[in-house]
PDB file of C-alpha atoms in Angstrom:
ATOM      1  CA  MET A   1      55.010  17.206   2.803  1.00  0.00           C
ATOM      2  CA  MET A   2      54.020  17.964   6.381  1.00  0.00           C
ATOM      3  CA  ASN A   3      50.545  19.139   5.326  1.00  0.00           C
ATOM      4  CA  MET A   4      49.913  15.881   3.469  1.00  0.00           C
ATOM      5  CA  GLN A   5      50.997  13.881   6.519  1.00  0.00           C
ATOM      6  CA  ALA A   6      48.763  15.882   8.829  1.00  0.00           C
ATOM      7  CA  GLN A   7      45.843  15.491   6.430  1.00  0.00           C
ATOM      8  CA  THR A   8      46.360  11.719   6.207  1.00  0.00           C
ATOM      9  CA  GLN A   9      46.536  11.401  10.001  1.00  0.00           C
ATOM     10  CA  SER A  10      43.411  13.507  10.382  1.00  0.00           C
ATOM     11  CA  GLN A  11      41.536  11.378   7.844  1.00  0.00           C
ATOM     12  CA  SER A  12      42.538   8.126   9.507  1.00  0.00           C
ATOM     13  CA  ARG A  13      41.297   9.380  12.881  1.00  0.00           C
ATOM     14  CA  SER A  14      37.963  10.561  11.500  1.00  0.00           C
ATOM     15  CA  GLY A  15      37.264   7.475   9.404  1.00  0.00           C
ATOM     16  CA  SER A  16      37.187   6.979   5.692  1.00  0.00           C
ATOM     17  CA  SER A  17      38.698   9.557   3.367  1.00  0.00           C
ATOM     18  CA  ASN A  18      36.470   8.390   0.508  1.00  0.00           C
ATOM     19  CA  GLN A  19      33.978  10.894  -0.809  1.00  0.00           C
ATOM     20  CA  LEU A  20      30.860   9.919  -2.711  1.00  0.00           C
ATOM     21  CA  LEU A  21      30.598  11.201  -6.257  1.00  0.00           C
ATOM     22  CA  VAL A  22      26.813  11.287  -5.788  1.00  0.00           C
ATOM     23  CA  PRO A  23      26.182  12.346  -2.171  1.00  0.00           C
ATOM     24  CA  GLN A  24      22.461  11.593  -2.557  1.00  0.00           C
ATOM     25  CA  ALA A  25      23.371   7.885  -2.768  1.00  0.00           C
ATOM     26  CA  ASN A  26      24.669   7.841   0.817  1.00  0.00           C
ATOM     27  CA  ALA A  27      21.462   6.547   2.421  1.00  0.00           C
ATOM     28  CA  ALA A  28      21.096   3.736  -0.130  1.00  0.00           C
ATOM     29  CA  LEU A  29      24.734   2.694   0.301  1.00  0.00           C
ATOM     30  CA  GLN A  30      24.415   2.685   4.087  1.00  0.00           C
ATOM     31  CA  GLN A  31      21.267   0.559   3.819  1.00  0.00           C
ATOM     32  CA  MET A  32      23.073  -1.845   1.486  1.00  0.00           C
ATOM     33  CA  LYS A  33      25.979  -2.101   3.936  1.00  0.00           C
ATOM     34  CA  PHE A  34      23.649  -3.061   6.780  1.00  0.00           C
ATOM     35  CA  GLU A  35      21.724  -5.546   4.609  1.00  0.00           C
ATOM     36  CA  VAL A  36      24.891  -7.275   3.397  1.00  0.00           C
ATOM     37  CA  ALA A  37      26.351  -7.347   6.917  1.00  0.00           C
ATOM     38  CA  GLN A  38      23.155  -8.930   8.239  1.00  0.00           C
ATOM     39  CA  GLU A  39      23.161 -11.543   5.452  1.00  0.00           C
ATOM     40  CA  LEU A  40      26.770 -12.411   6.273  1.00  0.00           C
ATOM     41  CA  GLY A  41      26.268 -12.373  10.039  1.00  0.00           C
ATOM     42  CA  ILE A  42      28.740  -9.515  10.516  1.00  0.00           C
ATOM     43  CA  GLN A  43      28.065  -7.067  13.346  1.00  0.00           C
ATOM     44  CA  ILE A  44      28.576  -3.430  12.331  1.00  0.00           C
ATOM     45  CA  PRO A  45      29.838  -1.221  15.199  1.00  0.00           C
ATOM     46  CA  GLN A  46      27.144   1.125  16.507  1.00  0.00           C
ATOM     47  CA  ASP A  47      29.678   3.938  17.013  1.00  0.00           C
ATOM     48  CA  GLY A  48      30.849   3.776  13.372  1.00  0.00           C
ATOM     49  CA  TYR A  49      34.441   2.912  14.308  1.00  0.00           C
ATOM     50  CA  TYR A  50      35.607  -0.112  12.305  1.00  0.00           C
ATOM     51  CA  GLY A  51      39.090  -0.288  13.853  1.00  0.00           C
ATOM     52  CA  PHE A  52      38.200  -3.180  16.146  1.00  0.00           C
ATOM     53  CA  MET A  53      36.578  -5.282  13.409  1.00  0.00           C
ATOM     54  CA  ALA A  54      38.524  -8.191  11.963  1.00  0.00           C
ATOM     55  CA  THR A  55      40.148  -7.376   8.645  1.00  0.00           C
ATOM     56  CA  ARG A  56      38.584 -10.503   7.194  1.00  0.00           C
ATOM     57  CA  ASP A  57      35.095  -9.236   8.096  1.00  0.00           C
ATOM     58  CA  THR A  58      35.602  -5.751   6.672  1.00  0.00           C
ATOM     59  CA  GLY A  59      37.089  -7.220   3.485  1.00  0.00           C
ATOM     60  CA  THR A  60      34.240  -9.692   3.120  1.00  0.00           C
ATOM     61  CA  LEU A  61      31.709  -6.930   3.667  1.00  0.00           C
ATOM     62  CA  GLY A  62      33.365  -4.581   1.161  1.00  0.00           C
ATOM     63  CA  GLY A  63      33.807  -7.320  -1.415  1.00  0.00           C
ATOM     64  CA  ASN A  64      30.172  -8.349  -1.224  1.00  0.00           C
ATOM     65  CA  ILE A  65      28.994  -4.747  -1.486  1.00  0.00           C
ATOM     66  CA  THR A  66      31.203  -4.244  -4.543  1.00  0.00           C
ATOM     67  CA  ARG A  67      29.915  -7.463  -6.095  1.00  0.00           C
ATOM     68  CA  ARG A  68      26.337  -6.313  -5.580  1.00  0.00           C
ATOM     69  CA  LEU A  69      27.025  -2.838  -7.020  1.00  0.00           C
ATOM     70  CA  VAL A  70      28.683  -4.330 -10.118  1.00  0.00           C
ATOM     71  CA  GLN A  71      25.745  -6.691 -10.579  1.00  0.00           C
ATOM     72  CA  MET A  72      23.315  -3.758 -10.350  1.00  0.00           C
ATOM     73  CA  ALA A  73      25.318  -1.788 -12.932  1.00  0.00           C
ATOM     74  CA  GLU A  74      25.477  -4.781 -15.288  1.00  0.00           C
ATOM     75  CA  GLN A  75      21.718  -5.257 -15.059  1.00  0.00           C
ATOM     76  CA  GLN A  76      21.121  -1.578 -15.722  1.00  0.00           C
ATOM     77  CA  LEU A  77      23.488  -1.576 -18.704  1.00  0.00           C
ATOM     78  CA  SER A  78      22.026  -4.720 -20.209  1.00  0.00           C
ATOM     79  CA  GLY A  79      18.574  -3.111 -20.161  1.00  0.00           C
ATOM     80  CA  ASN A  80      19.721  -0.021 -22.056  1.00  0.00           C
ATOM     81  CA  GLN A  81      19.689  -0.017 -25.852  1.00  0.00           C
ATOM     82  CA  PHE A  82      22.389   2.098 -27.414  1.00  0.00           C
ATOM     83  CA  SER A  83      21.651   3.502 -30.860  1.00  0.00           C
ATOM     84  CA  ARG A  84      24.176   4.901 -33.276  1.00  0.00           C
TER      85      ARG A  84
END
């Protein structure tokens, strides 16, 4: 139990514990984050620490990114023809 606690504390200090399933997508996701933040008028911290951002802003940013990713997936799926 102590190892799990130490790991959780370490992750919270270093930022997100999320890992990308496709690491090559990192640059595109970062670009999308900055584009969405700019569209919404949200300032992203230069040092990468989001702890001082308002929860409302981080939630709005994440929600809009998710919405955009789902829309992209739907468009990609609707263009694919599945044959049996």
